[in-house]
XYZ file of N, CA and C in Angstrom:
852
model
N 69.809 -18.493 368.051
C 70.658 -18.978 369.123
C 69.799 -19.160 370.366
N 69.878 -20.319 370.980
C 69.078 -20.593 372.159
C 69.776 -20.077 373.400
N 69.011 -19.967 374.513
C 69.576 -19.528 375.773
C 70.440 -20.615 376.384
N 71.090 -20.284 377.525
C 71.906 -21.263 378.217
C 73.286 -21.432 377.643
N 73.732 -20.539 376.786
C 75.050 -20.667 376.181
C 76.144 -20.345 377.199
N 77.235 -21.115 377.132
C 78.415 -20.863 377.951
C 79.630 -20.943 377.040
N 80.769 -20.327 377.435
C 81.970 -20.447 376.620
C 82.382 -21.905 376.467
N 82.683 -22.326 375.249
C 83.115 -23.708 375.008
C 84.607 -23.880 375.237
N 85.363 -22.754 375.260
C 86.788 -22.783 375.528
C 87.224 -21.362 375.873
N 88.520 -21.201 376.190
C 89.011 -19.876 376.572
C 88.842 -18.877 375.432
N 89.101 -19.299 374.191
C 88.963 -18.385 373.054
C 87.529 -17.885 372.911
N 86.562 -18.700 373.300
C 85.155 -18.310 373.186
C 84.821 -17.128 374.080
N 85.620 -16.915 375.132
C 85.344 -15.776 376.001
C 85.565 -14.456 375.273
N 86.317 -14.472 374.176
C 86.540 -13.239 373.404
C 85.224 -12.707 372.847
N 84.329 -13.604 372.407
C 83.030 -13.169 371.901
C 82.175 -12.596 373.027
N 82.273 -13.194 374.176
C 81.550 -12.739 375.367
C 81.980 -11.315 375.731
N 83.298 -11.093 375.780
C 83.828 -9.770 376.101
C 83.377 -8.743 375.059
N 83.407 -9.129 373.782
C 82.972 -8.223 372.723
C 81.499 -7.845 372.895
N 80.682 -8.778 373.369
C 79.262 -8.481 373.581
C 79.084 -7.377 374.619
N 79.871 -7.422 375.679
C 79.775 -6.377 376.694
C 80.257 -5.029 376.155
N 81.285 -5.046 375.312
C 81.724 -3.784 374.703
C 80.630 -3.221 373.801
N 79.953 -4.107 373.083
C 78.870 -3.655 372.207
C 77.737 -3.034 373.019
N 77.401 -3.630 374.139
C 76.302 -3.117 374.950
C 76.673 -1.793 375.614
N 77.932 -1.658 376.019
C 78.373 -0.376 376.576
C 78.301 0.713 375.513
N 78.650 0.370 374.291
C 78.647 1.338 373.193
C 77.256 1.910 372.962
N 76.216 1.125 373.231
C 74.844 1.572 373.000
C 74.330 2.530 374.067
N 75.041 2.634 375.191
C 74.592 3.514 376.269
C 74.818 4.980 375.905
N 73.903 5.859 376.300
C 74.119 7.289 376.037
C 75.299 7.854 376.819
N 75.636 7.218 377.950
C 76.765 7.668 378.768
C 77.949 6.712 378.654
N 78.136 6.117 377.479
C 79.176 5.095 377.285
C 80.556 5.603 377.680
N 81.312 4.742 378.345
C 82.686 5.066 378.732
C 83.634 4.986 377.542
N 83.219 4.267 376.509
C 83.987 4.150 375.269
C 83.025 3.743 374.167
N 83.453 3.896 372.936
C 82.635 3.511 371.787
C 83.393 2.475 370.965
N 82.746 1.370 370.696
C 83.344 0.310 369.883
C 82.329 -0.159 368.853
N 82.272 0.510 367.710
C 81.268 0.162 366.693
C 81.501 -1.194 366.048
N 82.656 -1.810 366.265
C 82.944 -3.118 365.674
C 82.572 -4.272 366.608
N 82.292 -3.974 367.865
C 82.131 -5.024 368.869
C 80.943 -5.933 368.589
N 79.813 -5.353 368.153
C 78.624 -6.168 367.923
C 78.873 -7.187 366.817
N 79.566 -6.762 365.765
C 79.902 -7.671 364.663
C 80.770 -8.828 365.158
N 81.735 -8.527 366.003
C 82.659 -9.549 366.485
C 82.007 -10.474 367.504
N 81.118 -9.942 368.317
C 80.442 -10.771 369.321
C 79.528 -11.803 368.670
N 78.761 -11.363 367.680
C 77.818 -12.267 367.027
C 76.731 -12.734 367.980
N 75.868 -13.563 367.480
C 74.770 -14.081 368.296
C 75.299 -14.879 369.483
N 76.360 -15.627 369.241
C 76.887 -16.475 370.322
C 77.419 -15.638 371.483
N 78.162 -14.578 371.167
C 78.686 -13.735 372.234
C 77.583 -13.136 373.079
N 76.515 -12.662 372.437
C 75.408 -12.081 373.188
C 74.650 -13.150 373.979
N 74.547 -14.354 373.432
C 73.864 -15.431 374.156
C 74.644 -15.816 375.412
N 75.975 -15.830 375.315
C 76.794 -16.126 376.493
C 76.619 -15.023 377.536
N 76.609 -13.767 377.098
C 76.414 -12.657 378.027
C 75.051 -12.743 378.715
N 74.029 -13.144 377.973
C 72.692 -13.275 378.549
C 72.637 -14.356 379.616
N 73.550 -15.328 379.536
C 73.549 -16.457 380.461
C 74.593 -16.296 381.568
N 75.188 -15.116 381.685
C 76.243 -14.893 382.666
C 75.686 -14.968 384.085
N 76.517 -15.314 385.065
C 76.058 -15.333 386.458
C 75.662 -13.943 386.928
N 74.839 -13.848 387.959
C 74.307 -12.548 388.392
C 75.372 -11.493 388.665
N 76.503 -11.889 389.253
C 77.525 -10.911 389.595
C 78.143 -10.265 388.360
N 77.991 -10.905 387.188
C 78.547 -10.370 385.947
C 77.511 -9.608 385.121
N 76.261 -9.591 385.552
C 75.202 -8.976 384.758
C 75.543 -7.520 384.444
N 75.373 -7.167 383.200
C 75.732 -5.827 382.758
C 77.179 -5.718 382.324
N 77.960 -6.739 382.672
C 79.356 -6.747 382.241
C 80.213 -5.684 382.896
N 79.846 -5.235 384.092
C 80.566 -4.128 384.712
C 82.067 -4.400 384.900
N 82.509 -5.634 385.237
C 83.955 -5.824 385.370
C 84.681 -5.670 384.033
N 84.067 -6.160 382.944
C 84.695 -6.073 381.623
C 84.721 -4.633 381.142
N 83.623 -3.935 381.325
C 83.547 -2.538 380.893
C 84.567 -1.693 381.644
N 84.648 -1.896 382.957
C 85.606 -1.139 383.764
C 87.031 -1.487 383.373
N 87.298 -2.764 383.199
C 88.632 -3.204 382.780
C 89.024 -2.567 381.451
N 88.088 -2.558 380.519
C 88.369 -1.988 379.198
C 88.736 -0.506 379.299
N 87.954 0.243 380.059
C 88.203 1.679 380.207
C 89.549 1.942 380.879
N 89.860 1.203 381.935
C 91.123 1.415 382.639
C 92.321 1.104 381.747
N 92.229 0.025 380.970
C 93.333 -0.319 380.084
C 93.468 0.711 378.972
N 92.343 1.187 378.436
C 92.393 2.266 377.436
C 93.212 3.441 377.972
N 92.911 3.838 379.194
C 93.566 5.010 379.775
C 95.047 4.755 380.030
N 95.400 3.546 380.467
C 96.804 3.245 380.759
C 97.618 3.072 379.479
N 96.991 2.608 378.410
C 97.677 2.583 377.116
C 98.014 4.014 376.698
N 97.048 4.922 376.857
C 97.292 6.323 376.509
C 98.405 6.911 377.373
N 98.433 6.546 378.649
C 99.488 7.024 379.536
C 100.855 6.561 379.063
N 100.963 5.276 378.705
C 102.240 4.733 378.242
C 102.695 5.424 376.958
N 101.769 5.667 376.052
C 102.127 6.364 374.806
C 102.626 7.770 375.125
N 101.999 8.422 376.077
C 102.452 9.740 376.489
C 103.836 9.717 377.119
N 104.233 8.556 377.628
C 105.550 8.396 378.256
C 106.594 7.864 377.279
N 106.229 7.793 376.005
C 107.214 7.415 374.999
C 107.111 6.006 374.464
N 106.030 5.309 374.757
C 105.855 3.951 374.221
C 105.919 3.992 372.697
N 106.761 3.131 372.115
C 106.906 3.112 370.657
C 106.377 1.828 370.023
N 105.841 0.922 370.862
C 105.304 -0.330 370.319
C 104.412 -0.979 371.359
N 103.289 -1.540 370.903
C 102.390 -2.283 371.783
C 102.322 -3.718 371.294
N 102.555 -4.658 372.205
C 102.407 -6.078 371.904
C 101.206 -6.585 372.691
N 100.139 -6.924 371.994
C 98.925 -7.416 372.637
C 98.908 -8.928 372.515
N 99.251 -9.609 373.604
C 99.339 -11.063 373.610
C 97.983 -11.663 373.964
N 97.566 -12.682 373.213
C 96.218 -13.239 373.342
C 95.196 -12.124 373.136
N 95.340 -11.431 372.009
C 94.543 -10.229 371.732
C 93.061 -10.510 371.583
N 92.696 -11.750 371.268
C 91.286 -12.068 371.118
C 90.620 -11.206 370.059
N 89.469 -10.648 370.408
C 88.715 -9.798 369.481
C 88.802 -8.326 369.892
N 89.905 -7.957 370.507
C 90.144 -6.574 370.894
C 90.201 -5.673 369.664
N 89.707 -4.438 369.810
C 89.664 -3.518 368.670
C 90.333 -2.184 368.965
N 91.195 -2.112 369.946
C 91.807 -0.826 370.298
C 92.511 -0.146 369.124
N 93.209 -0.860 368.241
C 93.853 -0.159 367.125
C 92.866 0.568 366.221
N 91.581 0.171 366.260
C 90.570 0.782 365.407
C 89.781 1.882 366.120
N 89.690 1.814 367.439
C 88.801 2.739 368.137
C 89.513 3.775 368.995
N 90.786 3.571 369.326
C 91.513 4.560 370.116
C 92.191 5.581 369.214
N 92.357 6.780 369.742
C 93.131 7.795 369.043
C 94.610 7.496 369.290
N 95.296 6.996 368.278
C 96.679 6.541 368.410
C 97.568 7.268 367.408
N 98.856 7.421 367.715
C 99.775 7.972 366.705
C 99.775 7.086 365.465
N 99.702 7.676 364.304
C 99.584 6.856 363.097
C 100.842 6.047 362.812
N 101.984 6.415 363.444
C 103.205 5.648 363.240
C 103.480 4.659 364.371
N 102.544 4.546 365.332
C 102.704 3.567 366.402
C 102.540 2.166 365.840
N 103.422 1.255 366.207
C 103.319 -0.131 365.769
C 102.606 -0.944 366.840
N 101.502 -1.557 366.458
C 100.678 -2.378 367.365
C 100.687 -3.795 366.796
N 101.139 -4.753 367.589
C 101.247 -6.137 367.128
C 100.364 -7.024 367.997
N 99.479 -7.761 367.345
C 98.593 -8.688 368.042
C 99.067 -10.122 367.818
N 98.906 -10.948 368.847
C 99.240 -12.361 368.738
C 98.127 -13.188 369.366
N 97.730 -14.250 368.672
C 96.740 -15.169 369.232
C 96.779 -16.466 368.440
N 95.929 -17.399 368.841
C 95.883 -18.698 368.171
C 95.437 -18.536 366.718
N 95.889 -19.403 365.834
C 95.607 -19.245 364.401
C 94.127 -19.108 364.068
N 93.259 -19.904 364.708
C 91.835 -19.865 364.382
C 91.222 -18.509 364.701
N 91.618 -17.932 365.833
C 91.051 -16.651 366.227
C 91.596 -15.522 365.354
N 92.864 -15.604 365.005
C 93.451 -14.593 364.121
C 92.762 -14.621 362.757
N 92.524 -15.809 362.236
C 91.861 -15.926 360.935
C 90.441 -15.373 360.988
N 89.722 -15.656 362.073
C 88.357 -15.141 362.228
C 88.356 -13.616 362.269
N 89.311 -13.063 362.991
C 89.376 -11.608 363.124
C 89.798 -10.946 361.814
N 90.765 -11.537 361.120
C 91.182 -11.008 359.822
C 89.993 -10.920 358.864
N 89.171 -11.965 358.866
C 88.020 -12.000 357.973
C 86.975 -10.957 358.377
N 86.700 -10.875 359.685
C 85.644 -9.975 360.162
C 85.995 -8.506 359.966
N 87.295 -8.178 360.039
C 87.712 -6.771 359.980
C 88.467 -6.435 358.697
N 88.288 -7.244 357.682
C 89.059 -7.075 356.448
C 88.867 -5.699 355.820
N 87.708 -5.099 355.961
C 87.450 -3.813 355.321
C 87.675 -2.610 356.207
N 88.191 -2.827 357.408
C 88.363 -1.731 358.362
C 89.802 -1.214 358.356
N 89.966 0.049 358.691
C 91.283 0.675 358.696
C 91.681 1.053 360.123
N 92.780 0.515 360.632
C 93.226 0.880 361.986
C 93.819 2.277 362.015
N 93.944 2.841 363.220
C 94.474 4.184 363.399
C 95.990 4.196 363.578
N 96.630 3.041 363.465
C 98.075 2.937 363.630
C 98.566 1.832 362.703
N 99.838 1.498 362.796
C 100.384 0.379 362.022
C 100.054 -0.902 362.778
N 99.274 -1.769 362.183
C 98.783 -2.973 362.855
C 99.284 -4.223 362.146
N 99.847 -5.134 362.928
C 100.314 -6.430 362.424
C 99.740 -7.523 363.322
N 99.251 -8.600 362.725
C 98.772 -9.751 363.488
C 99.649 -10.963 363.195
N 99.848 -11.763 364.242
C 100.612 -12.991 364.102
C 99.863 -14.137 364.780
N 99.800 -15.270 364.096
C 99.225 -16.489 364.666
C 100.335 -17.235 365.394
N 100.168 -17.405 366.706
C 101.211 -18.056 367.499
C 100.599 -18.667 368.757
N 101.105 -19.822 369.138
C 100.707 -20.451 370.397
C 101.640 -19.931 371.475
N 101.175 -18.989 372.276
C 102.018 -18.341 373.262
C 102.401 -19.263 374.413
N 101.727 -20.416 374.537
C 102.094 -21.385 375.568
C 103.309 -22.211 375.166
N 103.684 -22.154 373.885
C 104.854 -22.869 373.378
C 106.073 -21.958 373.559
N 107.012 -22.308 374.438
C 108.142 -21.411 374.719
C 108.953 -21.053 373.477
N 109.186 -22.010 372.602
C 109.971 -21.730 371.400
C 109.229 -20.791 370.465
N 107.922 -21.045 370.263
C 107.121 -20.181 369.397
C 107.013 -18.776 369.991
N 106.885 -18.716 371.299
C 106.788 -17.410 371.966
C 108.089 -16.624 371.817
N 109.215 -17.277 372.018
C 110.505 -16.598 371.894
C 110.729 -16.101 370.471
N 110.360 -16.914 369.499
C 110.505 -16.512 368.099
C 109.629 -15.314 367.800
N 108.390 -15.332 368.311
C 107.491 -14.195 368.102
C 108.050 -12.923 368.723
N 108.548 -13.000 369.952
C 109.074 -11.812 370.618
C 110.296 -11.263 369.892
N 111.143 -12.144 369.401
C 112.306 -11.693 368.634
C 111.861 -10.877 367.424
N 110.844 -11.394 366.722
C 110.345 -10.697 365.535
C 109.631 -9.404 365.911
N 108.734 -9.487 366.917
C 107.879 -8.355 367.258
C 108.653 -7.174 367.829
N 109.782 -7.430 368.466
C 110.553 -6.357 369.082
C 111.666 -5.838 368.188
N 111.850 -6.477 367.051
C 112.878 -6.037 366.115
C 112.299 -5.154 365.028
N 113.063 -4.960 363.974
C 112.562 -4.230 362.805
C 111.561 -5.140 362.091
N 110.341 -4.667 361.935
C 109.278 -5.511 361.408
C 108.336 -4.667 360.564
N 107.861 -5.238 359.465
C 106.934 -4.527 358.596
C 107.546 -3.235 358.093
N 106.779 -2.143 358.146
C 107.302 -0.859 357.658
C 108.215 -0.159 358.663
N 108.372 -0.728 359.872
C 109.186 -0.097 360.912
C 110.608 -0.634 360.810
N 111.545 0.246 360.577
C 112.928 -0.169 360.311
C 113.806 -0.183 361.553
N 113.288 0.304 362.692
C 114.079 0.322 363.923
C 113.466 -0.623 364.942
N 114.258 -1.253 365.773
C 113.700 -2.120 366.823
C 113.009 -1.302 367.897
N 112.202 -1.963 368.713
C 111.516 -1.288 369.808
C 112.519 -0.850 370.863
N 112.199 0.250 371.541
C 113.036 0.700 372.653
C 112.232 0.870 373.940
N 110.912 1.135 373.813
C 110.039 1.278 374.988
C 108.693 0.626 374.670
N 108.696 -0.688 374.643
C 107.482 -1.427 374.279
C 106.587 -1.642 375.499
N 105.299 -1.661 375.234
C 104.287 -2.012 376.227
C 103.708 -3.365 375.846
N 103.716 -4.309 376.785
C 103.082 -5.610 376.570
C 101.751 -5.619 377.295
N 100.701 -6.016 376.603
C 99.358 -6.103 377.163
C 98.911 -7.557 377.162
N 98.504 -8.046 378.341
C 97.932 -9.395 378.438
C 96.589 -9.280 379.155
N 95.598 -8.834 378.426
C 94.260 -8.631 378.995
C 93.472 -9.932 378.945
N 92.933 -10.341 380.099
C 92.096 -11.536 380.141
C 92.830 -12.822 379.838
N 94.134 -12.860 380.070
C 94.933 -14.044 379.734
C 95.423 -14.805 380.957
N 96.043 -14.116 381.898
C 96.792 -14.809 382.951
C 95.921 -15.723 383.797
N 94.673 -15.359 384.023
C 93.819 -16.173 384.885
C 93.638 -17.597 384.354
N 93.841 -17.785 383.047
C 93.639 -19.102 382.449
C 94.935 -19.919 382.365
N 96.042 -19.344 382.831
C 97.327 -20.025 382.784
C 97.676 -20.573 384.161
N 98.463 -21.652 384.203
C 98.926 -22.146 385.488
C 100.132 -21.327 385.946
N 100.439 -21.313 387.245
C 101.526 -20.474 387.765
C 102.873 -20.693 387.090
N 103.304 -21.934 386.790
C 104.594 -22.083 386.098
C 104.616 -21.402 384.727
N 103.488 -21.419 384.021
C 103.433 -20.762 382.715
C 103.523 -19.251 382.861
N 102.869 -18.696 383.889
C 102.964 -17.260 384.135
C 104.395 -16.884 384.512
N 105.037 -17.727 385.305
C 106.436 -17.487 385.666
C 107.319 -17.472 384.427
N 107.100 -18.426 383.528
C 107.874 -18.478 382.282
C 107.618 -17.241 381.428
N 106.360 -16.809 381.384
C 106.025 -15.626 380.589
C 106.700 -14.384 381.171
N 106.672 -14.247 382.505
C 107.312 -13.100 383.140
C 108.804 -13.052 382.817
N 109.448 -14.218 382.771
C 110.867 -14.272 382.421
C 111.076 -13.928 380.953
N 110.179 -14.427 380.094
C 110.315 -14.176 378.651
C 110.163 -12.698 378.327
N 109.373 -11.973 379.128
C 109.127 -10.552 378.870
C 110.194 -9.645 379.489
N 111.119 -10.225 380.230
C 112.188 -9.427 380.852
C 113.277 -9.139 379.832
N 112.939 -8.291 378.909
C 113.850 -7.897 377.831
C 114.060 -6.392 377.893
N 115.219 -5.918 377.498
C 115.480 -4.473 377.579
C 114.557 -3.639 376.704
N 114.002 -4.223 375.631
C 113.111 -3.464 374.756
C 111.738 -3.243 375.377
N 111.390 -4.044 376.392
C 110.068 -3.968 377.014
C 110.147 -3.095 378.260
N 109.418 -1.990 378.228
C 109.428 -1.048 379.351
C 108.335 -1.335 380.360
N 107.166 -1.810 379.880
C 106.019 -1.992 380.764
C 105.250 -3.263 380.398
N 104.582 -3.781 381.428
C 103.683 -4.922 381.256
C 102.359 -4.535 381.905
N 101.295 -4.529 381.113
C 99.959 -4.133 381.559
C 99.065 -5.366 381.580
N 98.470 -5.649 382.746
C 97.686 -6.880 382.883
C 96.542 -6.675 383.856
N 95.577 -7.605 383.805
C 94.518 -7.641 384.804
C 94.755 -8.836 385.707
N 94.398 -8.677 386.969
C 94.650 -9.720 387.957
C 93.426 -9.888 388.830
N 92.977 -11.127 388.985
C 91.842 -11.440 389.857
C 92.343 -12.336 390.982
N 92.097 -11.924 392.210
C 92.591 -12.639 393.387
C 91.435 -12.945 394.321
N 91.335 -14.200 394.730
C 90.266 -14.605 395.630
C 88.917 -14.697 394.965
N 88.912 -14.850 393.634
C 87.658 -14.847 392.874
C 87.210 -16.234 392.428
N 87.979 -17.271 392.772
C 87.688 -18.580 392.195
C 86.286 -19.075 392.547
N 85.867 -18.867 393.789
C 84.533 -19.314 394.189
C 83.447 -18.571 393.415
N 83.704 -17.308 393.102
C 82.722 -16.527 392.353
C 82.613 -17.000 390.912
N 83.664 -17.686 390.435
C 83.687 -18.137 389.047
C 83.324 -19.612 388.932
N 82.686 -20.155 389.948
C 82.268 -21.547 389.884
C 80.978 -21.661 389.075
N 80.613 -22.890 388.729
C 79.379 -23.109 387.991
C 79.627 -23.406 386.524
N 78.541 -23.635 385.799
C 78.625 -24.066 384.408
C 79.256 -23.022 383.487
N 79.066 -21.733 383.798
C 79.560 -20.693 382.904
C 81.057 -20.826 382.651
N 81.804 -21.191 383.684
C 83.260 -21.222 383.574
C 83.825 -22.641 383.514
N 82.966 -23.626 383.289
C 83.419 -25.017 383.295
C 84.474 -25.289 382.229
N 84.350 -24.636 381.077
C 85.289 -24.868 379.979
C 86.396 -23.825 379.910
N 86.393 -22.897 380.869
C 87.437 -21.869 380.929
C 87.762 -21.605 382.402
N 88.292 -22.617 383.106
C 88.513 -22.483 384.549
C 89.665 -21.538 384.885
N 89.559 -20.896 386.033
C 90.626 -20.040 386.526
C 91.732 -20.914 387.110
N 92.959 -20.688 386.674
C 94.101 -21.464 387.141
C 95.110 -20.628 387.924
N 95.150 -19.325 387.657
C 96.176 -18.480 388.259
C 95.548 -17.551 389.279
N 95.858 -17.774 390.532
C 95.333 -16.965 391.629
C 96.347 -17.022 392.771
N 97.510 -16.381 392.612
C 98.588 -16.526 393.592
C 98.202 -15.998 394.966
N 98.539 -16.766 396.002
C 98.192 -16.381 397.366
C 98.900 -15.098 397.781
N 100.063 -14.814 397.183
C 100.792 -13.581 397.518
C 100.466 -12.441 396.564
N 99.481 -12.625 395.709
C 98.982 -11.549 394.865
C 100.050 -10.872 394.037
N 100.101 -9.561 394.141
C 101.033 -8.766 393.348
C 102.479 -9.128 393.658
N 102.743 -9.587 394.872
C 104.115 -9.943 395.243
C 104.671 -11.057 394.351
N 103.780 -11.868 393.782
C 104.207 -12.913 392.843
C 105.053 -12.299 391.737
N 104.608 -11.168 391.214
C 105.324 -10.504 390.119
C 106.532 -9.727 390.631
N 106.397 -9.146 391.801
C 107.530 -8.414 392.377
C 108.718 -9.346 392.606
N 108.430 -10.560 393.041
C 109.500 -11.538 393.260
C 110.171 -11.963 391.957
N 109.505 -11.726 390.831
C 110.057 -12.059 389.521
C 110.690 -10.858 388.829
N 110.795 -9.746 389.544
C 111.502 -8.593 389.002
C 110.630 -7.551 388.332
N 109.325 -7.522 388.661
C 108.415 -6.538 388.067
C 107.857 -5.651 389.168
N 107.969 -4.355 388.980
C 107.536 -3.371 389.974
C 106.222 -2.725 389.532
N 105.173 -2.787 390.372
C 103.909 -2.134 390.005
C 104.021 -0.623 390.113
N 103.587 0.081 389.080
C 103.577 1.540 389.117
C 102.157 2.096 389.111
N 101.183 1.284 388.740
C 99.765 1.608 388.909
C 99.028 0.354 389.340
N 98.225 0.499 390.372
C 97.358 -0.575 390.865
C 95.945 -0.008 390.919
N 95.088 -0.422 389.996
C 93.757 0.170 389.871
C 92.681 -0.874 390.176
N 91.933 -0.662 391.246
C 90.882 -1.584 391.654
C 89.677 -1.499 390.718
N 89.217 -2.643 390.236
C 88.039 -2.652 389.365
C 86.801 -2.155 390.097
N 86.602 -2.629 391.318
C 85.378 -2.263 392.028
C 85.343 -0.772 392.348
N 86.466 -0.215 392.803
C 86.488 1.214 393.107
C 86.180 2.040 391.864
N 86.811 1.690 390.753
C 86.583 2.460 389.536
C 85.196 2.209 388.965
N 84.666 0.993 389.137
C 83.310 0.729 388.661
C 82.312 1.625 389.373
N 82.532 1.882 390.654
C 81.662 2.811 391.380
C 81.835 4.237 390.856
N 83.087 4.647 390.617
C 83.333 5.997 390.090
C 82.725 6.170 388.705
N 82.756 5.090 387.915
C 82.214 5.135 386.559
C 80.704 4.899 386.529
N 80.098 4.685 387.688
C 78.658 4.402 387.807
C 78.281 3.097 387.089
N 79.133 2.095 387.269
C 78.866 0.789 386.666
C 78.766 -0.327 387.707
N 79.129 -0.070 388.934
C 79.101 -1.112 389.964
C 77.668 -1.449 390.358
N 77.342 -2.722 390.553
C 76.010 -3.095 391.034
C 75.731 -2.438 392.398
N 74.489 -2.129 392.633
C 74.123 -1.403 393.856
C 74.561 -2.127 395.112
N 74.499 -3.476 395.094
C 74.792 -4.228 396.310
C 76.287 -4.318 396.597
N 77.132 -3.917 395.649
C 78.575 -3.914 395.873
C 79.108 -2.521 396.222
N 78.344 -1.493 395.950
C 78.840 -0.131 396.170
C 79.238 0.135 397.614
N 78.475 -0.341 398.631
C 78.899 -0.060 400.017
C 80.311 -0.548 400.327
N 80.748 -1.635 399.678
C 82.078 -2.180 399.965
C 83.190 -1.242 399.477
N 82.862 -0.359 398.560
C 83.903 0.535 398.039
C 84.257 1.643 399.032
N 83.443 1.811 400.082
C 83.718 2.834 401.085
C 84.402 2.256 402.322
N 84.646 0.959 402.310
C 85.339 0.290 403.413
C 86.841 0.232 403.125
N 87.667 -0.033 404.144
C 89.101 -0.248 403.883
C 89.280 -1.308 402.802
N 90.107 -1.015 401.810
C 90.222 -1.875 400.646
C 91.221 -3.020 400.867
N 90.985 -4.160 400.213
C 91.882 -5.308 400.350
C 93.294 -4.972 399.886
N 94.259 -5.641 400.492
C 95.652 -5.502 400.087
C 95.920 -6.485 398.956
N 96.254 -6.003 397.742
C 96.482 -6.941 396.624
C 97.721 -7.811 396.803
N 98.491 -7.595 397.869
C 99.606 -8.484 398.190
C 99.207 -9.541 399.207
N 98.004 -9.385 399.802
C 97.515 -10.344 400.799
C 96.022 -10.592 400.568
N 95.701 -11.230 399.453
C 94.281 -11.347 399.074
C 93.595 -12.616 399.577
N 94.186 -13.314 400.541
C 93.646 -14.611 400.939
C 92.238 -14.475 401.496
N 92.020 -13.471 402.362
C 90.711 -13.323 402.992
C 89.762 -12.419 402.202
N 90.310 -11.401 401.589
C 89.468 -10.433 400.889
C 89.824 -10.399 399.407
N 88.869 -10.694 398.530
C 89.151 -10.699 397.092
C 89.569 -9.318 396.597
N 90.376 -9.325 395.547
C 90.786 -8.080 394.888
C 90.920 -8.366 393.412
N 90.431 -7.451 392.612
C 90.538 -7.586 391.171
C 90.845 -6.220 390.592
N 91.828 -6.163 389.698
C 92.178 -4.864 389.168
C 93.136 -4.925 387.999
N 93.593 -3.754 387.606
C 94.517 -3.572 386.490
C 95.840 -3.078 387.064
N 96.930 -3.646 386.580
C 98.251 -3.271 387.080
C 99.159 -2.991 385.886
N 99.904 -1.886 385.993
C 100.976 -1.661 385.045
C 102.302 -1.826 385.788
N 103.136 -2.728 385.273
C 104.439 -3.017 385.861
C 105.547 -2.432 384.991
N 106.673 -2.180 385.623
C 107.907 -1.942 384.881
C 108.958 -2.885 385.428
N 109.939 -3.168 384.619
C 111.004 -4.081 385.048
C 111.885 -3.392 386.082
N 112.277 -4.152 387.113
C 113.204 -3.622 388.100
C 114.622 -4.057 387.758
């Protein structure tokens, strides 16, 4: 694989993310271990990581995001979560690497090509919970509604419908336009869904310019930040800054660490000061 590789589409970013998980796994002080990540990243994923812009070197935002979401998934399970729906799951491996209740139902959804690739790559692996994958175009409202009906009902070996489901949309919303995010927020407003866990990048568009992101442009960056979701009936119960936690985890680049000791940006008013983080919402 030659240098200069960039993601050819949004799905290609899944290999890039897997490469960063693989590299974190090799560290003696790793925040998490993902022995499957290197296989899923492949040469292409590592080549894309090697060609990342300077601010992404080392993959600190991805590593921090991964650790924070791991912890919030565990928190939700401790609060009675009985089902996880991972939308646009990509090459995520949490069902294989996290300590999960063996009767927890984890359902992944993504485009058919990516689901088929993942099924093939992980065919010999055993997850730590009940895992189901579905090929679905989540941008299609009818297909999405049909998937949610199935995923939240009695499915597979689980004979009871969900009562406290967690929906995870990691690395998805930034690639959607605002009307699509609005539609998704409405589609997830179901009594079976207790929480929505997502990552949000605000004021980052200029940082994501250049060839690396030409085929996966950022579309969702609401000027009112978190208030966008509050206006749609979702209440934030955890707001975790990537940069602050990256410093705590000893992953932040040296030149960004001083900013973590300054007054932090308001994620509801991110016009002047960028903010990027993980949020867990509950329905109001």
